[in-house]
Amino acid sequence: MLIHRDIPGLRAALGPWRARSARIALVPTMGALHDGHLSLVAAARAAAEVVVVSIFVNPTQFGPNEDLSRYPRDEAGDLAKLRDAGCDLAWLPTVNAMYPEGSATFVEVRGVSEGFEGAIRPGHFSGVATVCTKLFLQTGADVAAFGEKDWQQLQVVRRAARDLDIPVRILPVPTMREADGLALSSRNRFLSAEERAKAPLLYAALRRAAARIVAGEAAGAVLAEEDAVLRGEGFVPDYLALVEAETLRPLDILSPGCTARVIAAARLGTVRLLDNIPLD
Ligand code: AMP
């Protein structure tokens, strides 16, 4: 597995693959890799001949009061996992390689990035869209794998690639969960034992809500009930919402033929849990 940390090195390494038109798949990550990330690597492996995994804790997507400094980092452990997973090239840009002195260009995605995470974390999706755009252009990836776990992020990135005519196919990968339903996340390690035991209740609430909405109940009442249940268990929900899957437009009733998702974010102690579920 090749490892590169600056753009000239990355471009030189990708050159020979490009010269023989090998398909390149990219998996953008912030490291602290778990089996959810590795399922993205497996999906990338199946979609292309060359797999590039980026590890970059992107400062522009963290707000001033967010957890950039405590974001977990384990480069040696991550590289060992990537070698085992069949990654061809680990792209580990330094902050200076990604944002050289004088960087002044940002990608803003309107609409889909404005509600939910975008409203709670101002500037977050601009940071995400900017870094993903840069990663697409740096690697020239044909395919890029993103987790459905971060549903709004997936839609924001898809919108940015489409609007900027970047010829990359966005490949969504289903959420990997613990046996009890908790979505894998690098931040789960910050849950206390008691919080860890309660954390799966978020997914349980989403499943109950999805079943009732599919059966014809209005989302507003159903989600207000689940919000109260979660608060009773010690969660502080930021939102629970039924949305149109691609645009994140809020819905109350599921109309026939509409692809929808219930999305949620809730704080449990110091950890913010994000999850979502499709409505079939
Ligand atoms: P992160 O390192 O948290 O920025 O995540 C990198 C990528 O992994 C994103 O596309 C996430 O959506 C994806 N991801 C994170 N957790 C999971 C999970 N439990 N299952 C599938 N994909 C995930």
XYZ file of N, CA, C and O in Angstrom, residues 46-248:
812
model
N -15.007 -3.320 -4.789
C -15.876 -4.013 -5.751
C -16.205 -3.134 -6.956
O -16.625 -3.638 -7.997
N -16.015 -1.806 -6.816
C -16.457 -0.880 -7.866
C -15.329 -0.421 -8.786
O -15.596 0.210 -9.811
N -14.077 -0.674 -8.406
C -12.965 -0.116 -9.194
C -11.709 -0.963 -9.019
O -11.632 -1.802 -8.124
N -10.725 -0.693 -9.867
C -9.473 -1.466 -9.773
C -8.510 -0.890 -8.754
O -7.661 -1.597 -8.221
N -8.613 0.412 -8.500
C -7.685 1.070 -7.591
C -8.497 1.716 -6.464
O -9.464 2.430 -6.738
N -8.101 1.430 -5.214
C -8.818 2.015 -4.084
C -7.905 2.996 -3.349
O -6.824 2.626 -2.884
N -8.367 4.238 -3.282
C -7.663 5.286 -2.547
C -8.522 5.628 -1.326
O -9.712 5.896 -1.474
N -7.928 5.568 -0.135
C -8.642 5.982 1.070
C -7.947 7.230 1.608
O -6.730 7.221 1.807
N -8.713 8.291 1.804
C -8.122 9.494 2.390
C -8.434 9.536 3.875
O -9.522 9.135 4.313
N -7.458 9.970 4.638
C -7.645 10.230 6.070
C -7.236 11.673 6.283
O -6.073 12.038 6.095
N -8.218 12.478 6.641
C -7.939 13.906 6.843
C -8.984 14.453 7.804
O -10.176 14.453 7.485
N -8.540 14.866 8.977
C -9.456 15.488 9.933
C -9.555 16.947 9.498
O -8.646 17.741 9.711
N -10.661 17.229 8.820
C -10.804 18.465 8.050
C -11.185 19.651 8.940
O -12.345 19.751 9.367
N -10.256 20.560 9.210
C -10.574 21.638 10.163
C -11.727 22.522 9.716
O -12.441 23.055 10.560
N -11.945 22.662 8.396
C -12.973 23.615 7.948
C -14.398 23.106 8.189
O -15.353 23.866 8.022
N -14.560 21.835 8.570
C -15.920 21.367 8.834
C -16.241 21.348 10.328
O -17.326 20.909 10.720
N -15.308 21.795 11.146
C -15.541 21.894 12.592
C -15.815 23.346 12.948
O -15.090 24.245 12.499
N -16.832 23.584 13.766
C -17.110 24.938 14.249
C -16.141 25.287 15.371
O -15.428 24.412 15.883
N -16.137 26.570 15.777
C -15.195 27.012 16.811
C -15.384 26.293 18.150
O -14.441 26.116 18.898
N -16.637 25.856 18.446
C -16.856 25.182 19.741
C -16.971 23.673 19.583
O -17.515 22.996 20.443
N -16.483 23.151 18.472
C -16.630 21.713 18.247
C -15.353 20.955 18.599
O -14.377 21.539 19.047
N -15.410 19.636 18.319
C -14.427 18.746 18.935
C -13.214 18.433 18.055
O -12.690 17.331 18.107
N -12.723 19.412 17.285
C -11.560 19.144 16.417
C -10.367 18.613 17.215
O -9.750 17.614 16.830
N -10.076 19.238 18.354
C -8.857 18.842 19.077
C -9.022 17.484 19.750
O -8.050 16.774 19.959
N -10.255 17.107 20.085
C -10.414 15.800 20.732
C -10.852 14.715 19.732
O -11.171 13.609 20.110
N -10.872 15.074 18.443
C -11.260 14.059 17.462
C -10.237 12.916 17.516
O -9.034 13.165 17.490
N -10.716 11.652 17.622
C -9.757 10.549 17.808
C -8.831 10.356 16.605
O -9.272 10.452 15.465
N -7.556 10.100 16.868
C -6.578 9.889 15.791
C -5.755 8.660 16.107
O -5.304 8.486 17.240
N -5.581 7.804 15.114
C -4.794 6.579 15.304
C -4.225 6.168 13.958
O -4.676 5.203 13.335
N -3.225 6.928 13.507
C -2.717 6.703 12.151
C -2.152 5.292 11.956
O -2.472 4.629 10.966
N -1.356 4.817 12.926
C -0.725 3.496 12.749
C -1.808 2.416 12.675
O -1.760 1.521 11.805
N -2.779 2.488 13.574
C -3.867 1.499 13.572
C -4.673 1.571 12.279
O -5.027 0.541 11.691
N -4.944 2.790 11.817
C -5.719 2.963 10.578
C -4.982 2.363 9.383
O -5.579 1.672 8.544
N -3.675 2.610 9.303
C -2.912 2.111 8.148
C -2.894 0.584 8.150
O -3.003 -0.047 7.085
N -2.780 -0.024 9.336
C -2.790 -1.499 9.411
C -4.135 -2.031 8.897
O -4.189 -2.994 8.115
N -5.231 -1.377 9.305
C -6.568 -1.828 8.852
C -6.705 -1.668 7.347
O -7.285 -2.525 6.665
N -6.189 -0.562 6.821
C -6.320 -0.318 5.375
C -5.510 -1.324 4.569
O -5.952 -1.788 3.512
N -4.334 -1.693 5.096
C -3.529 -2.711 4.394
C -4.319 -4.011 4.308
O -4.416 -4.617 3.249
N -4.914 -4.411 5.449
C -5.678 -5.669 5.481
C -6.902 -5.606 4.579
O -7.353 -6.617 4.052
N -7.464 -4.396 4.424
C -8.709 -4.262 3.649
C -8.439 -4.165 2.144
O -9.378 -4.098 1.352
N -7.167 -4.136 1.754
C -6.857 -4.113 0.320
C -6.862 -2.716 -0.285
O -7.081 -2.561 -1.495
N -6.580 -1.711 0.544
C -6.441 -0.347 0.014
C -5.128 -0.263 -0.777
O -4.109 -0.819 -0.367
N -5.143 0.420 -1.912
C -3.928 0.553 -2.724
C -3.123 1.780 -2.331
O -1.894 1.762 -2.401
N -3.813 2.850 -1.984
C -3.102 4.095 -1.682
C -3.793 4.824 -0.536
O -5.001 5.086 -0.603
N -3.042 5.109 0.509
C -3.574 5.910 1.618
C -3.149 7.358 1.376
O -1.945 7.639 1.276
N -4.147 8.236 1.294
C -3.888 9.658 1.010
C -4.078 10.410 2.317
O -5.199 10.499 2.830
N -2.954 10.859 2.895
C -2.951 11.491 4.217
C -2.397 12.910 4.098
O -1.286 13.195 4.557
N -3.145 13.802 3.472
C -2.602 15.147 3.280
C -2.416 15.859 4.618
O -3.205 15.664 5.541
N -1.399 16.672 4.681
C -1.253 17.554 5.843
C -2.263 18.694 5.672
O -2.790 18.915 4.567
N -2.522 19.434 6.747
C -3.439 20.579 6.648
C -2.887 21.577 5.635
O -3.629 22.158 4.834
N -1.568 21.725 5.620
C -0.957 22.674 4.688
C -1.049 22.222 3.233
O -1.181 23.054 2.325
N -1.000 20.902 3.010
C -1.159 20.403 1.635
C -2.596 20.641 1.160
O -2.836 20.967 -0.009
N -3.550 20.486 2.084
C -4.957 20.643 1.700
C -5.346 22.118 1.587
O -6.069 22.501 0.668
N -4.881 22.908 2.549
C -5.239 24.339 2.551
C -3.956 25.172 2.643
O -3.614 25.677 3.718
N -3.230 25.308 1.522
C -1.998 26.100 1.578
C -2.307 27.539 1.951
O -3.429 28.014 1.728
N -1.331 28.155 2.535
C -1.399 29.588 2.886
C -2.109 30.362 1.771
O -1.754 30.211 0.590
N -3.118 31.137 2.124
C -3.794 31.955 1.118
C -5.035 31.303 0.519
O -5.754 31.944 -0.249
N -5.338 30.040 0.884
C -6.552 29.378 0.364
C -7.776 30.236 0.638
O -7.974 30.678 1.778
N -8.613 30.459 -0.363
C -9.728 31.392 -0.183
C -11.004 30.919 -0.887
O -11.979 31.657 -0.945
N -10.983 29.703 -1.426
C -12.122 29.247 -2.229
C -12.902 28.176 -1.477
O -12.318 27.180 -1.029
N -14.204 28.380 -1.325
C -15.054 27.418 -0.639
C -16.248 27.034 -1.504
O -16.703 27.836 -2.316
N -16.742 25.831 -1.302
C -17.919 25.353 -2.038
C -19.135 25.479 -1.117
O -19.124 24.940 -0.007
N -20.159 26.189 -1.567
C -21.402 26.366 -0.800
C -22.517 25.652 -1.545
O -22.772 25.974 -2.707
N -23.171 24.741 -0.897
C -24.306 24.049 -1.509
C -25.568 24.596 -0.860
O -25.737 24.462 0.342
N -26.427 25.190 -1.643
C -27.656 25.743 -1.062
C -28.702 24.654 -0.884
O -28.500 23.531 -1.304
N -29.823 24.997 -0.310
C -30.961 24.066 -0.224
C -30.667 22.895 0.699
O -30.824 23.002 1.914
N -30.209 21.809 0.123
C -30.081 20.554 0.863
C -29.157 20.667 2.083
O -29.291 19.923 3.050
N -28.248 21.631 2.073
C -27.314 21.729 3.208
C -27.809 22.699 4.284
O -27.146 22.874 5.301
N -28.979 23.303 4.078
C -29.351 24.411 4.960
C -30.037 24.006 6.270
O -29.852 24.650 7.288
N -30.846 22.934 6.242
C -31.561 22.534 7.465
C -30.746 21.558 8.298
O -29.588 21.265 7.994
N -31.356 21.080 9.386
C -30.805 19.978 10.194
C -29.345 20.211 10.589
O -29.056 21.172 11.279
N -28.422 19.355 10.139
C -27.016 19.536 10.548
C -26.498 20.911 10.132
O -25.701 21.526 10.835
N -26.950 21.379 8.965
C -26.475 22.668 8.455
C -26.917 23.823 9.340
O -26.195 24.808 9.502
N -28.134 23.705 9.921
C -28.644 24.769 10.790
C -27.951 24.722 12.152
O -27.688 25.763 12.760
N -27.661 23.512 12.615
C -27.069 23.362 13.951
C -25.561 23.612 13.917
O -24.983 24.091 14.887
N -24.946 23.285 12.787
C -23.486 23.436 12.660
C -23.182 24.385 11.484
O -22.791 23.921 10.403
N -23.338 25.699 11.696
C -23.123 26.638 10.573
C -21.728 26.451 9.982
O -20.748 26.329 10.715
N -21.655 26.418 8.670
C -20.357 26.285 8.008
C -19.895 24.842 7.829
O -18.989 24.568 7.035
N -20.534 23.913 8.541
C -20.077 22.511 8.483
C -20.088 21.963 7.060
O -19.094 21.419 6.575
N -21.235 22.134 6.374
C -21.336 21.506 5.047
C -20.520 22.240 3.995
O -20.162 21.641 2.977
N -20.227 23.502 4.236
C -19.319 24.177 3.313
C -17.935 23.529 3.420
O -17.263 23.272 2.413
N -17.521 23.240 4.655
C -16.241 22.550 4.861
C -16.236 21.172 4.230
O -15.268 20.769 3.564
N -17.342 20.437 4.404
C -17.446 19.085 3.831
C -17.421 19.143 2.305
O -16.679 18.405 1.646
N -18.251 20.035 1.737
C -18.345 20.108 0.266
C -17.010 20.568 -0.325
O -16.586 20.080 -1.381
N -16.340 21.477 0.370
C -15.049 21.967 -0.133
C -14.014 20.841 -0.122
O -13.337 20.595 -1.129
N -13.909 20.160 1.005
C -12.852 19.136 1.080
C -13.159 17.970 0.138
O -12.249 17.420 -0.496
N -14.437 17.605 0.017
C -14.767 16.487 -0.886
C -14.510 16.882 -2.339
O -13.975 16.083 -3.118
N -14.862 18.109 -2.701
C -14.571 18.584 -4.061
C -13.067 18.518 -4.328
O -12.616 18.049 -5.379
N -12.275 18.978 -3.364
C -10.821 18.949 -3.520
C -10.331 17.502 -3.648
O -9.485 17.194 -4.504
N -10.872 16.616 -2.823
C -10.459 15.199 -2.893
C -10.814 14.586 -4.248
O -10.035 13.811 -4.814
N -11.994 14.935 -4.774
C -12.385 14.396 -6.089
C -11.399 14.879 -7.157
O -10.976 14.112 -8.029
N -11.053 16.167 -7.088
C -10.175 16.731 -8.125
C -8.729 16.267 -7.937
O -8.003 16.049 -8.910
N -8.298 16.114 -6.686
C -6.926 15.653 -6.436
C -6.709 14.228 -6.946
O -5.652 13.900 -7.480
N -7.726 13.380 -6.735
C -7.553 11.960 -7.071
C -8.077 11.621 -8.462
O -7.737 10.569 -8.997
N -8.947 12.460 -8.999
C -9.598 12.121 -10.270
C -10.420 10.850 -10.155
O -10.544 10.075 -11.112
N -11.010 10.639 -8.972
C -11.748 9.391 -8.736
C -12.924 9.241 -9.696
O -13.607 10.225 -10.011
N -13.142 7.994 -10.145
C -14.322 7.683 -10.962
C -15.532 7.444 -10.073
O -16.673 7.678 -10.484
N -15.273 6.911 -8.874
C -16.329 6.542 -7.928
C -15.880 7.018 -6.552
O -14.692 6.955 -6.237
N -16.836 7.460 -5.719
C -16.491 7.787 -4.330
C -17.560 7.210 -3.417
O -18.759 7.414 -3.644
N -17.133 6.453 -2.402
C -18.074 5.784 -1.500
C -18.328 6.642 -0.267
O -17.383 7.150 0.356
N -19.606 6.794 0.065
C -20.021 7.544 1.258
C -21.043 6.717 2.029
O -21.861 6.016 1.424
N -21.016 6.850 3.359
C -21.944 6.092 4.191
C -23.319 6.743 4.255
O -23.428 7.966 4.352
N -24.338 5.909 4.234
C -25.712 6.410 4.417
C -25.920 6.909 5.844
O -26.864 7.643 6.116
N -25.043 6.503 6.739
C -25.129 6.964 8.139
C -25.216 8.490 8.208
O -25.972 9.039 8.995
N -24.425 9.172 7.387
C -24.443 10.636 7.346
C -25.286 11.040 6.135
O -24.755 11.448 5.101
N -26.607 10.860 6.281
C -27.500 10.952 5.126
C -27.445 12.321 4.450
O -27.361 12.434 3.227
N -27.516 13.377 5.269
C -27.527 14.729 4.682
C -26.196 15.005 3.983
O -26.166 15.577 2.882
N -25.105 14.568 4.587
C -23.781 14.744 3.965
C -23.737 14.077 2.589
O -23.231 14.643 1.615
N -24.278 12.860 2.521
C -24.305 12.123 1.253
C -25.040 12.926 0.180
O -24.584 13.037 -0.972
N -26.165 13.534 0.563
C -26.940 14.309 -0.425
C -26.226 15.606 -0.801
O -26.275 16.048 -1.948
N -25.567 16.228 0.174
C -24.839 17.481 -0.089
C -23.687 17.215 -1.067
O -23.485 17.956 -2.039
N -22.966 16.135 -0.827
C -21.807 15.821 -1.673
C -22.270 15.451 -3.084
O -21.675 15.862 -4.083
N -23.365 14.704 -3.149
C -23.895 14.326 -4.464
C -24.309 15.575 -5.256
O -24.027 15.714 -6.438
N -24.954 16.504 -4.544
C -25.400 17.749 -5.180
C -24.189 18.552 -5.675
O -24.178 19.065 -6.794
N -23.161 18.662 -4.845
C -21.969 19.446 -5.206
C -21.307 18.842 -6.450
O -20.953 19.573 -7.390
N -21.151 17.522 -6.469
C -20.474 16.868 -7.607
C -21.272 17.090 -8.890
O -20.719 17.410 -9.950
N -22.608 16.959 -8.752
C -23.476 17.154 -9.919
C -23.390 18.591 -10.412
O -23.204 18.851 -11.597
N -23.510 19.540 -9.499
C -23.568 20.959 -9.884
C -22.247 21.452 -10.450
O -22.222 22.383 -11.254
N -21.142 20.857 -10.004
C -19.828 21.310 -10.475
C -19.316 20.449 -11.640
O -18.150 20.573 -12.032
N -20.177 19.566 -12.152
C -19.827 18.720 -13.310
C -18.563 17.901 -13.059
O -17.723 17.735 -13.950
N -18.441 17.416 -11.827
C -17.292 16.552 -11.517
C -17.704 15.123 -11.889
O -18.715 14.625 -11.395
N -16.946 14.470 -12.768
C -17.390 13.159 -13.263
C -17.083 12.036 -12.278
O -16.331 11.109 -12.578
N -17.657 12.115 -11.096
C -17.466 11.074 -10.090
C -18.843 10.503 -9.762
O -19.814 11.253 -9.629
N -18.921 9.184 -9.667
C -20.188 8.550 -9.270
C -20.169 8.392 -7.755
O -19.217 7.841 -7.201
N -21.207 8.906 -7.107
C -21.286 8.784 -5.649
C -21.975 7.461 -5.324
O -23.104 7.209 -5.764
N -21.262 6.648 -4.557
C -21.745 5.296 -4.238
C -22.189 5.261 -2.776
O -21.354 5.347 -1.871
N -23.505 5.160 -2.510
C -23.964 5.123 -1.118
C -23.775 3.725 -0.530
O -24.018 2.728 -1.219
N -23.358 3.662 0.718
C -23.134 2.367 1.380
C -23.985 2.323 2.649
O -23.943 3.257 3.457
N -24.775 1.241 2.822
C -25.676 1.164 3.990
C -24.916 1.261 5.323
O -23.747 0.909 5.412
N -25.631 1.726 6.325
C -25.044 1.928 7.658
C -24.698 0.599 8.308
O -25.541 -0.301 8.375
N -23.479 0.490 8.807
C -23.106 -0.705 9.567
C -23.404 -0.448 11.036
O -23.115 0.619 11.563
N -24.001 -1.454 11.670
C -24.461 -1.294 13.064
C -23.870 -2.354 13.979
O -23.515 -3.442 13.527
N -23.835 -2.041 15.263
C -23.539 -3.044 16.276
C -24.731 -4.015 16.322
O -25.819 -3.683 15.818
N -24.527 -5.155 16.989
C -25.600 -6.154 17.057
C -26.867 -5.560 17.686
O -27.985 -5.951 17.341
N -26.714 -4.596 18.597
C -27.892 -4.021 19.255
C -28.499 -2.847 18.480
O -29.420 -2.195 18.960
N -27.981 -2.562 17.295
C -28.605 -1.544 16.434
C -27.867 -0.220 16.395
O -28.097 0.598 15.505
N -26.977 0.039 17.343
C -26.254 1.327 17.351
C -25.386 1.441 16.094
O -24.603 0.539 15.786
N -25.520 2.543 15.378
C -24.689 2.772 14.186
C -23.234 2.960 14.622
O -22.959 3.713 15.572
N -22.309 2.265 13.959
C -20.887 2.436 14.291
C -20.489 3.887 14.042
O -20.889 4.488 13.044
N -19.686 4.432 14.946
C -19.191 5.807 14.786
C -17.904 5.958 15.589
O -17.772 5.384 16.680
N -17.000 6.766 15.041
C -15.735 7.020 15.754
C -15.989 7.668 17.104
O -15.159 7.598 18.003
N -17.138 8.326 17.252
C -17.407 9.047 18.501
C -18.025 8.154 19.578
O -18.136 8.580 20.725
N -18.426 6.908 19.214
C -19.071 6.041 20.219
C -18.138 5.736 21.384
O -18.590 5.464 22.491
N -16.821 5.812 21.138
C -15.854 5.507 22.207
C -15.967 6.497 23.363
O -15.477 6.230 24.447
N -16.597 7.643 23.129
C -16.734 8.639 24.204
C -17.978 8.408 25.060
O -18.228 9.165 25.994
N -18.780 7.388 24.740
C -19.964 7.082 25.557
C -19.522 6.366 26.832
O -18.683 5.447 26.775
N -20.103 6.744 27.973
C -19.847 5.991 29.208
C -20.564 4.638 29.074
O -21.401 4.459 28.173
N -20.297 3.716 29.987
C -20.927 2.382 29.917
C -22.456 2.526 29.964
O -23.184 1.865 29.217
N -22.920 3.435 30.806
C -24.372 3.626 30.953
C -24.959 4.216 29.662
O -26.013 3.782 29.188
N -24.257 5.203 29.107
C -24.736 5.820 27.859
C -24.692 4.805 26.709
O -25.604 4.760 25.881
N -23.637 4.004 26.687
C -23.515 2.997 25.618
C -24.703 2.028 25.656
O -25.204 1.591 24.621
N -25.154 1.704 26.879
C -26.290 0.784 27.013
C -27.573 1.429 26.490
O -28.455 0.749 25.969
N -27.680 2.749 26.618
C -28.896 3.450 26.158
C -28.862 3.831 24.686
O -29.909 4.025 24.062
N -27.664 3.954 24.134
C -27.507 4.510 22.782
C -28.367 3.817 21.704
O -28.894 4.511 20.816
N -28.551 2.477 21.765
C -29.369 1.830 20.713
C -30.832 2.271 20.714
O -31.556 2.008 19.751
N -31.280 2.953 21.785
C -32.680 3.399 21.827
C -32.988 4.398 20.712
O -34.135 4.545 20.302
N -31.961 5.083 20.213
C -32.201 6.032 19.121
C -32.666 5.288 17.867
O -33.669 5.659 17.240
N -31.955 4.234 17.516
C -32.342 3.456 16.325
C -33.688 2.771 16.560
O -34.524 2.703 15.643
N -33.919 2.302 17.794
C -35.210 1.669 18.104
C -36.337 2.681 17.884
O -37.393 2.336 17.321
N -36.120 3.931 18.283
C -37.138 4.978 18.096
C -37.369 5.224 16.600
O -38.522 5.370 16.157
N -36.302 5.241 15.828
C -36.446 5.452 14.377
C -37.232 4.312 13.736
O -38.070 4.534 12.858
N -36.962 3.100 14.180
C -37.664 1.937 13.596
C -39.153 1.974 13.907
O -39.985 1.722 13.045
N -39.468 2.293 15.166
C -40.899 2.384 15.535
C -41.580 3.487 14.739
O -42.663 3.295 14.189
N -40.914 4.638 14.652
C -41.511 5.778 13.947
C -41.703 5.433 12.471
O -42.770 5.698 11.900
N -40.703 4.823 11.870
C -40.798 4.493 10.439
C -41.973 3.550 10.188
O -42.734 3.744 9.231
N -42.139 2.566 11.054
C -43.224 1.590 10.859
C -44.588 2.292 10.933
O -45.486 2.020 10.121
N -44.749 3.208 11.878
C -46.038 3.895 12.027
C -46.296 4.858 10.873
O -47.430 4.976 10.397
N -45.263 5.529 10.405
C -45.454 6.472 9.286
C -45.785 5.692 8.010
O -46.666 6.092 7.241
N -45.109 4.567 7.817
C -45.412 3.733 6.648
C -46.861 3.237 6.719
O -47.545 3.120 5.702
N -47.346 2.996 7.943
C -48.734 2.528 8.111
C -49.746 3.658 7.928
O -50.946 3.440 8.010
N -49.274 4.917 7.735
C -50.202 5.997 7.383
C -50.336 7.093 8.417
O -51.051 8.069 8.205
N -49.668 6.952 9.577
C -49.786 8.015 10.589
C -48.995 9.248 10.165
O -48.007 9.152 9.435
N -49.402 10.411 10.670
C -48.699 11.659 10.361
C -47.389 11.708 11.150
O -47.338 11.338 12.332
N -46.336 12.158 10.473
C -45.012 12.141 11.086
C -44.933 13.044 12.320
O -44.286 12.697 13.307
N -45.589 14.203 12.264
C -45.468 15.177 13.349
C -45.780 14.559 14.709
O -44.968 14.660 15.639
N -46.937 13.894 14.800
C -47.366 13.330 16.081
C -46.463 12.166 16.485
O -46.043 12.043 17.643
N -46.149 11.309 15.526
C -45.333 10.122 15.819
C -43.949 10.549 16.337
O -43.452 10.032 17.343
N -43.352 11.512 15.658
C -41.985 11.908 16.014
C -41.960 12.706 17.318
O -40.994 12.624 18.082
N -43.050 13.441 17.612
C -43.126 14.136 18.901
C -43.159 13.108 20.036
O -42.520 13.291 21.081
N -43.888 12.014 19.833
C -43.924 10.956 20.863
C -42.549 10.348 21.071
O -42.106 10.140 22.198
N -41.871 10.053 19.978
C -40.542 9.424 20.098
C -39.529 10.393 20.703
O -38.631 9.973 21.435
N -39.688 11.661 20.403
C -38.825 12.688 21.001
C -38.978 12.635 22.528
O -37.987 12.648 23.273
N -40.238 12.535 22.981
C -40.496 12.501 24.427
C -39.920 11.226 25.047
O -39.351 11.264 26.148
N -40.064 10.114 24.346
C -39.506 8.845 24.856
C -37.994 8.990 25.047
O -37.436 8.634 26.084
N -37.327 9.551 24.030
C -35.864 9.689 24.098
C -35.460 10.636 25.227
O -34.527 10.356 25.976
N -36.189 11.740 25.371
C -35.877 12.679 26.471
C -36.013 11.983 27.814
O -35.186 12.181 28.714
N -37.034 11.134 27.937
C -37.247 10.386 29.184
C -36.075 9.459 29.494
O -35.827 9.112 30.652
N -35.357 9.057 28.474
C -34.205 8.152 28.663
C -32.893 8.920 28.792
O -31.820 8.318 28.824
N -32.951 10.263 28.754
C -31.728 11.047 28.966
C -31.094 11.601 27.693
O -30.039 12.229 27.750
N -31.723 11.368 26.543
C -31.219 11.963 25.298
C -31.688 13.421 25.210
O -32.738 13.775 25.739
N -30.931 14.232 24.475
C -31.413 15.575 24.122
C -31.450 15.638 22.596
O -30.432 15.906 21.944
N -32.625 15.322 22.010
C -32.694 15.311 20.539
C -32.559 16.719 19.959
O -33.138 17.664 20.489
N -31.772 16.845 18.896
C -31.712 18.104 18.137
C -32.835 18.110 17.105
O -33.425 19.141 16.840
N -33.086 16.982 16.489
C -34.214 16.856 15.574
C -34.525 15.383 15.323
O -33.652 14.517 15.423
N -35.820 15.149 15.041
C -36.280 13.872 14.478
C -37.227 14.319 13.382
O -38.170 15.064 13.660
N -36.988 13.911 12.150
C -37.802 14.469 11.067
C -37.995 13.472 9.942
O -37.103 12.665 9.647
N -39.170 13.572 9.318
C -39.422 12.832 8.082
C -39.069 13.779 6.936
O -39.558 14.914 6.900
N -38.205 13.326 6.042
C -37.777 14.201 4.943
C -37.810 13.459 3.616
O -37.685 12.234 3.568
N -37.957 14.250 2.560
C -37.788 13.703 1.218
C -36.304 13.355 1.096
O -35.435 14.152 1.448
N -36.012 12.126 0.626
C -34.669 11.573 0.800
C -33.565 12.386 0.125
O -32.492 12.567 0.685
N -33.823 12.892 -1.071
C -32.755 13.531 -1.827
C -32.590 15.019 -1.476
O -31.481 15.530 -1.397
N -33.728 15.705 -1.263
C -33.673 17.163 -1.036
C -33.672 17.535 0.447
O -33.440 18.697 0.773
N -34.008 16.567 1.320
C -34.158 16.819 2.758
C -35.319 17.775 3.066
O -35.380 18.398 4.123
